[in-house]
Amino acid sequence: MSRIPLITQKDQLAPEFHDHYDRLAARRGSIVGPFRLLLHNPELAVRAGDIGAYLRFDGALPREVAEIVILTAAREMDARYVWGDHTLLGRQAGVREACIQAIGNTPTGGETKGLTPEEAEIVEYVQELVRTQRVSDAKVQALEARFGVEGLVELTATIAYYRMLACVLNTCQIDADPGKDILPNS
Amino acid sequence: MPRIPVVATKDALPAEHHAVWDGILASRGRVAGPWLVMLHVPPVAGMVAHLGALLRFDLPLPGAIREMVILVAVREVKCAFEWAAHVPLARNEGVSESTVAAIRDGRAPEGLTPEEAEYATFALQVLRKHRVDDATFQKLEQRLGQRGLLELTSLIGYYCLVGTVMNAFEVEPPPGGEALPD
């Protein structure tokens, strides 16, 4: 249960903010997870939501890669809502089921087993950055070689954005939507 | 030196993205730190800066509390650039030297005023434990209301976002300023 009332209907907002609601709902189909909270400050919700919409719909990174990044960030941040949402989106983007399960079952601070080398490069970059606030040259260079500087910046911004969302979702105790995957050990 | 090339001039951007540069310059007075790397993806830089402007400049949170919370967050994510940038801003807002030192040395919430300690405890739980206990949540909900609590949490999350990008690319502060312990 959310600690803060959720905004899920346009008429919960004053008419002057209905365009904020529409803008957030337009590309996602409805008002989802974090924006049900952030709409308590509609301008804040839109400014955050625009970043997420760009990363999700307009970015250049392959979707499968972005979803592995998001799933790993969700695991590292113990973000149940994001896990529930992005296990589904990850599958739709072609992330291997074994990869999803391996990320989900990673012990706190531990190693993720059963990944392909390509998956491991991505997962370990996210883990090292979130856990230690630093990341080694080798991990940076491996991803830069695959995705270029712009791709690596987009990938890193994706980690960063989902860390921010996790702060909000976790604080307000937002769980996975009904029927979605449950993040193990959280 | 950052470990990737930086976008250090407006001319380095395609003309269609010059407005992003101008927007950051107008709101911040300079284009530095996180923007030098985020500008590799200009729309993201522009959108993140737009969000940051709201959180830094438009919240009703008192300036001293805002800057104290920012220091706690950037200390926790070990972001040297933002630490150097925000210690002077915190001092300008009236944050005491003893509070700055307690945060820098990792002693906070010890060494803070009772009000500061409520905010610092909240920020550290958000960033370290990924969960906030009921007592800590309720104290700040009473102070700030639900909207204010969401704004505060977003502020903490935003500095985690910015710190993540700078840490990945080793964006360092200019020499001679306030430093974080190694």
Tab-separated table of N, CA and C in Angstrom, chain A residues 3-5 37-38 40-41 43-44 47-48 50-51 54-55 76-78 80 125 129 133-137 140 144 149-150 152-154 156 160-161 163-164 167-168 170-172 186, chain B residues 3-5 37-38 40-41 43-44 47-48 50-51 53-55 76-78 122 126-127 130-134 137 146-147 149-151 153-154 157-158 160-161 164-165 167-169:
chain	number	residue	atom	x	y	z
A	3	ARG	N	2.149	4.831	0.785
A	3	ARG	CA	2.073	5.700	1.957
A	3	ARG	C	1.436	7.049	1.639
A	4	ILE	N	1.295	7.325	0.370
A	4	ILE	CA	0.759	8.622	-0.063
A	4	ILE	C	-0.352	8.339	-1.076
A	5	PRO	N	-1.456	9.077	-1.002
A	5	PRO	CA	-2.549	8.807	-1.947
A	5	PRO	C	-2.065	8.921	-3.398
A	37	LEU	N	2.467	9.290	-7.949
A	37	LEU	CA	2.955	10.017	-6.768
A	37	LEU	C	3.374	11.435	-7.145
A	38	LEU	N	4.221	11.516	-8.155
A	38	LEU	CA	4.832	12.812	-8.472
A	38	LEU	C	3.798	13.840	-8.927
A	40	HIS	N	1.453	14.881	-7.444
A	40	HIS	CA	1.152	15.826	-6.363
A	40	HIS	C	1.818	17.166	-6.648
A	41	ASN	N	2.894	17.148	-7.398
A	41	ASN	CA	3.478	18.370	-7.976
A	41	ASN	C	3.516	18.149	-9.496
A	43	GLU	N	4.125	19.770	-12.212
A	43	GLU	CA	5.274	20.203	-13.020
A	43	GLU	C	6.479	19.277	-12.775
A	44	LEU	N	6.681	18.878	-11.534
A	44	LEU	CA	7.742	17.923	-11.209
A	44	LEU	C	7.512	16.599	-11.949
A	47	ARG	N	8.317	16.991	-15.695
A	47	ARG	CA	9.753	17.143	-15.994
A	47	ARG	C	10.498	15.818	-15.794
A	48	ALA	N	10.120	15.063	-14.775
A	48	ALA	CA	10.734	13.740	-14.596
A	48	ALA	C	10.262	12.794	-15.693
A	50	ASP	N	9.287	13.348	-18.687
A	50	ASP	CA	9.875	13.603	-20.014
A	50	ASP	C	11.212	12.871	-20.175
A	51	ILE	N	12.004	12.842	-19.114
A	51	ILE	CA	13.298	12.134	-19.187
A	51	ILE	C	13.044	10.649	-19.438
A	54	TYR	N	11.821	9.893	-22.954
A	54	TYR	CA	12.907	9.935	-23.954
A	54	TYR	C	13.732	8.651	-23.893
A	55	LEU	N	14.130	8.283	-22.680
A	55	LEU	CA	14.995	7.094	-22.540
A	55	LEU	C	14.275	5.836	-23.014
A	76	GLU	N	19.410	-3.709	-7.742
A	76	GLU	CA	20.387	-3.072	-6.845
A	76	GLU	C	19.715	-2.073	-5.902
A	77	MET	N	18.618	-1.463	-6.372
A	77	MET	CA	17.908	-0.473	-5.551
A	77	MET	C	16.728	-1.097	-4.802
A	78	ASP	N	16.514	-2.401	-4.955
A	78	ASP	CA	15.376	-3.083	-4.302
A	78	ASP	C	14.039	-2.437	-4.672
A	80	ARG	N	10.743	-2.668	-6.084
A	80	ARG	CA	9.762	-3.706	-6.444
A	80	ARG	C	8.885	-3.292	-7.620
A	125	TYR	N	28.602	-3.540	-15.006
A	125	TYR	CA	28.791	-2.079	-15.052
A	125	TYR	C	27.790	-1.410	-14.112
A	129	LEU	N	28.791	0.438	-10.448
A	129	LEU	CA	28.501	1.870	-10.304
A	129	LEU	C	27.545	2.125	-9.138
A	133	GLN	N	29.831	3.464	-6.406
A	133	GLN	CA	29.832	4.843	-6.930
A	133	GLN	C	31.016	5.081	-7.871
A	134	ARG	N	31.664	4.031	-8.261
A	134	ARG	CA	32.781	4.126	-9.193
A	134	ARG	C	32.660	2.961	-10.154
A	135	VAL	N	33.392	3.022	-11.268
A	135	VAL	CA	33.389	1.891	-12.180
A	135	VAL	C	34.746	1.822	-12.870
A	136	SER	N	35.212	0.600	-13.075
A	136	SER	CA	36.589	0.414	-13.542
A	136	SER	C	36.732	0.774	-15.019
A	137	ASP	N	37.965	1.100	-15.392
A	137	ASP	CA	38.259	1.420	-16.786
A	137	ASP	C	37.821	0.296	-17.724
A	140	VAL	N	34.099	0.318	-18.372
A	140	VAL	CA	33.723	1.460	-19.213
A	140	VAL	C	34.121	1.195	-20.662
A	144	GLU	N	31.819	1.099	-23.970
A	144	GLU	CA	32.047	2.166	-24.951
A	144	GLU	C	32.347	1.567	-26.327
A	149	VAL	N	30.345	6.442	-27.334
A	149	VAL	CA	30.253	7.393	-26.210
A	149	VAL	C	28.797	7.779	-25.956
A	150	GLU	N	28.078	8.077	-27.019
A	150	GLU	CA	26.689	8.511	-26.828
A	150	GLU	C	25.846	7.397	-26.228
A	152	LEU	N	26.907	4.983	-24.342
A	152	LEU	CA	27.293	4.773	-22.948
A	152	LEU	C	26.715	5.870	-22.049
A	153	VAL	N	26.663	7.097	-22.553
A	153	VAL	CA	26.040	8.175	-21.770
A	153	VAL	C	24.553	7.891	-21.589
A	154	GLU	N	23.906	7.447	-22.653
A	154	GLU	CA	22.477	7.124	-22.544
A	154	GLU	C	22.260	5.965	-21.565
A	156	THR	N	24.155	5.120	-19.057
A	156	THR	CA	24.434	5.590	-17.696
A	156	THR	C	23.309	6.495	-17.195
A	160	ALA	N	20.925	6.159	-13.882
A	160	ALA	CA	20.748	7.316	-13.006
A	160	ALA	C	19.273	7.655	-12.830
A	161	TYR	N	18.541	7.639	-13.924
A	161	TYR	CA	17.112	7.983	-13.871
A	161	TYR	C	16.346	6.962	-13.031
A	163	ARG	N	17.560	5.077	-10.692
A	163	ARG	CA	17.924	5.254	-9.276
A	163	ARG	C	17.054	6.344	-8.653
A	164	MET	N	16.853	7.424	-9.395
A	164	MET	CA	16.012	8.504	-8.871
A	164	MET	C	14.583	8.004	-8.652
A	167	CYS	N	14.184	5.885	-5.581
A	167	CYS	CA	14.130	6.648	-4.328
A	167	CYS	C	12.686	7.019	-3.994
A	168	VAL	N	11.964	7.501	-4.983
A	168	VAL	CA	10.583	7.945	-4.770
A	168	VAL	C	9.665	6.747	-4.517
A	170	ASN	N	10.389	3.631	-3.566
A	170	ASN	CA	10.712	2.901	-2.339
A	170	ASN	C	10.232	3.653	-1.100
A	171	THR	N	10.455	4.956	-1.099
A	171	THR	CA	10.061	5.763	0.057
A	171	THR	C	8.553	5.672	0.291
A	172	CYS	N	7.802	5.641	-0.792
A	172	CYS	CA	6.336	5.607	-0.673
A	172	CYS	C	5.783	4.189	-0.658
A	186	SER	N	12.980	-9.017	-1.298
A	186	SER	CA	12.872	-7.563	-1.124
A	186	SER	C	11.639	-7.224	-0.301
B	3	ARG	N	36.750	10.685	-18.309
B	3	ARG	CA	37.285	9.579	-19.100
B	3	ARG	C	36.662	9.485	-20.478
B	4	ILE	N	35.701	10.333	-20.784
B	4	ILE	CA	35.215	10.440	-22.170
B	4	ILE	C	35.367	11.889	-22.601
B	5	PRO	N	35.384	12.158	-23.908
B	5	PRO	CA	35.475	13.552	-24.359
B	5	PRO	C	34.291	14.344	-23.799
B	37	VAL	N	29.220	16.021	-19.901
B	37	VAL	CA	29.106	14.656	-20.423
B	37	VAL	C	27.675	14.335	-20.878
B	38	MET	N	26.699	14.829	-20.140
B	38	MET	CA	25.314	14.512	-20.540
B	38	MET	C	24.956	15.111	-21.891
B	40	HIS	N	26.308	14.798	-24.527
B	40	HIS	CA	26.423	13.823	-25.618
B	40	HIS	C	25.050	13.335	-26.063
B	41	VAL	N	24.078	13.419	-25.161
B	41	VAL	CA	22.681	13.129	-25.523
B	41	VAL	C	21.897	14.399	-25.174
B	43	PRO	N	19.032	15.981	-25.711
B	43	PRO	CA	17.688	16.080	-25.122
B	43	PRO	C	17.680	15.655	-23.655
B	44	VAL	N	18.449	14.638	-23.316
B	44	VAL	CA	18.488	14.185	-21.923
B	44	VAL	C	19.122	15.257	-21.040
B	47	MET	N	16.513	17.931	-20.489
B	47	MET	CA	15.403	17.514	-19.613
B	47	MET	C	15.853	17.355	-18.163
B	48	VAL	N	17.049	16.823	-17.972
B	48	VAL	CA	17.562	16.669	-16.605
B	48	VAL	C	17.812	18.053	-15.992
B	50	HIS	N	16.280	20.763	-16.718
B	50	HIS	CA	14.961	21.372	-16.487
B	50	HIS	C	14.363	20.851	-15.167
B	51	LEU	N	14.498	19.563	-14.943
B	51	LEU	CA	14.049	18.979	-13.673
B	51	LEU	C	14.859	19.540	-12.507
B	53	ALA	N	16.384	22.335	-12.271
B	53	ALA	CA	16.069	23.748	-12.009
B	53	ALA	C	14.856	23.855	-11.093
B	54	LEU	N	13.857	23.026	-11.337
B	54	LEU	CA	12.673	23.041	-10.465
B	54	LEU	C	13.063	22.660	-9.036
B	55	LEU	N	13.849	21.596	-8.914
B	55	LEU	CA	14.184	21.088	-7.574
B	55	LEU	C	15.110	22.043	-6.830
B	76	GLU	N	26.852	10.823	0.193
B	76	GLU	CA	26.515	9.407	0.183
B	76	GLU	C	26.861	8.763	-1.162
B	77	VAL	N	26.661	9.486	-2.250
B	77	VAL	CA	27.009	8.913	-3.562
B	77	VAL	C	28.439	9.303	-3.978
B	78	LYS	N	29.172	9.921	-3.062
B	78	LYS	CA	30.601	10.203	-3.274
B	78	LYS	C	30.856	11.001	-4.537
B	122	PHE	N	16.449	10.664	7.039
B	122	PHE	CA	15.570	10.306	5.918
B	122	PHE	C	16.402	10.062	4.653
B	126	VAL	N	16.871	6.523	2.541
B	126	VAL	CA	16.482	6.406	1.125
B	126	VAL	C	17.644	5.854	0.301
B	127	LEU	N	18.832	6.397	0.513
B	127	LEU	CA	19.962	6.054	-0.358
B	127	LEU	C	20.675	4.772	0.059
B	130	HIS	N	17.248	1.880	1.022
B	130	HIS	CA	16.188	1.813	0.014
B	130	HIS	C	14.809	1.658	0.649
B	131	ARG	N	14.730	1.912	1.915
B	131	ARG	CA	13.465	1.878	2.637
B	131	ARG	C	13.543	2.952	3.718
B	132	VAL	N	12.386	3.532	4.062
B	132	VAL	CA	12.334	4.549	5.116
B	132	VAL	C	11.401	4.040	6.203
B	133	ASP	N	11.866	4.066	7.443
B	133	ASP	CA	11.010	3.536	8.511
B	133	ASP	C	9.869	4.508	8.805
B	134	ASP	N	8.816	3.978	9.449
B	134	ASP	CA	7.594	4.760	9.647
B	134	ASP	C	7.845	6.048	10.422
B	137	PHE	N	9.602	8.631	8.282
B	137	PHE	CA	8.677	9.111	7.244
B	137	PHE	C	7.651	10.070	7.844
B	146	GLN	N	2.406	15.899	2.207
B	146	GLN	CA	2.702	14.823	1.250
B	146	GLN	C	3.434	15.346	0.021
B	147	ARG	N	2.982	16.460	-0.479
B	147	ARG	CA	3.647	17.028	-1.650
B	147	ARG	C	5.093	17.396	-1.326
B	149	LEU	N	6.998	16.167	0.942
B	149	LEU	CA	7.793	14.954	1.144
B	149	LEU	C	8.223	14.356	-0.205
B	150	LEU	N	7.328	14.383	-1.165
B	150	LEU	CA	7.677	13.888	-2.501
B	150	LEU	C	8.736	14.774	-3.154
B	151	GLU	N	8.620	16.068	-2.939
B	151	GLU	CA	9.619	16.987	-3.487
B	151	GLU	C	10.987	16.739	-2.855
B	153	THR	N	12.061	13.947	-1.534
B	153	THR	CA	12.563	12.657	-2.002
B	153	THR	C	13.082	12.773	-3.432
B	154	SER	N	12.400	13.558	-4.240
B	154	SER	CA	12.855	13.776	-5.614
B	154	SER	C	14.180	14.526	-5.647
B	157	GLY	N	16.763	12.031	-4.880
B	157	GLY	CA	16.912	11.171	-6.048
B	157	GLY	C	17.622	11.864	-7.192
B	158	TYR	N	17.353	13.147	-7.352
B	158	TYR	CA	17.987	13.905	-8.428
B	158	TYR	C	19.501	13.982	-8.227
B	160	CYS	N	21.273	11.882	-6.632
B	160	CYS	CA	21.758	10.523	-6.893
B	160	CYS	C	21.908	10.320	-8.409
B	161	LEU	N	20.940	10.823	-9.163
B	161	LEU	CA	21.009	10.740	-10.633
B	161	LEU	C	22.257	11.441	-11.163
B	164	THR	N	25.492	9.785	-10.188
B	164	THR	CA	25.726	8.547	-10.926
B	164	THR	C	26.439	8.835	-12.249
B	165	VAL	N	25.955	9.836	-12.948
B	165	VAL	CA	26.547	10.170	-14.256
B	165	VAL	C	27.971	10.685	-14.070
B	167	ASN	N	30.044	10.186	-11.569
B	167	ASN	CA	30.935	9.134	-11.079
B	167	ASN	C	31.352	8.191	-12.202
B	168	ALA	N	30.406	7.854	-13.068
B	168	ALA	CA	30.724	6.927	-14.159
B	168	ALA	C	31.823	7.502	-15.048
B	169	PHE	N	31.777	8.806	-15.266
B	169	PHE	CA	32.702	9.409	-16.230
B	169	PHE	C	33.825	10.199	-15.564
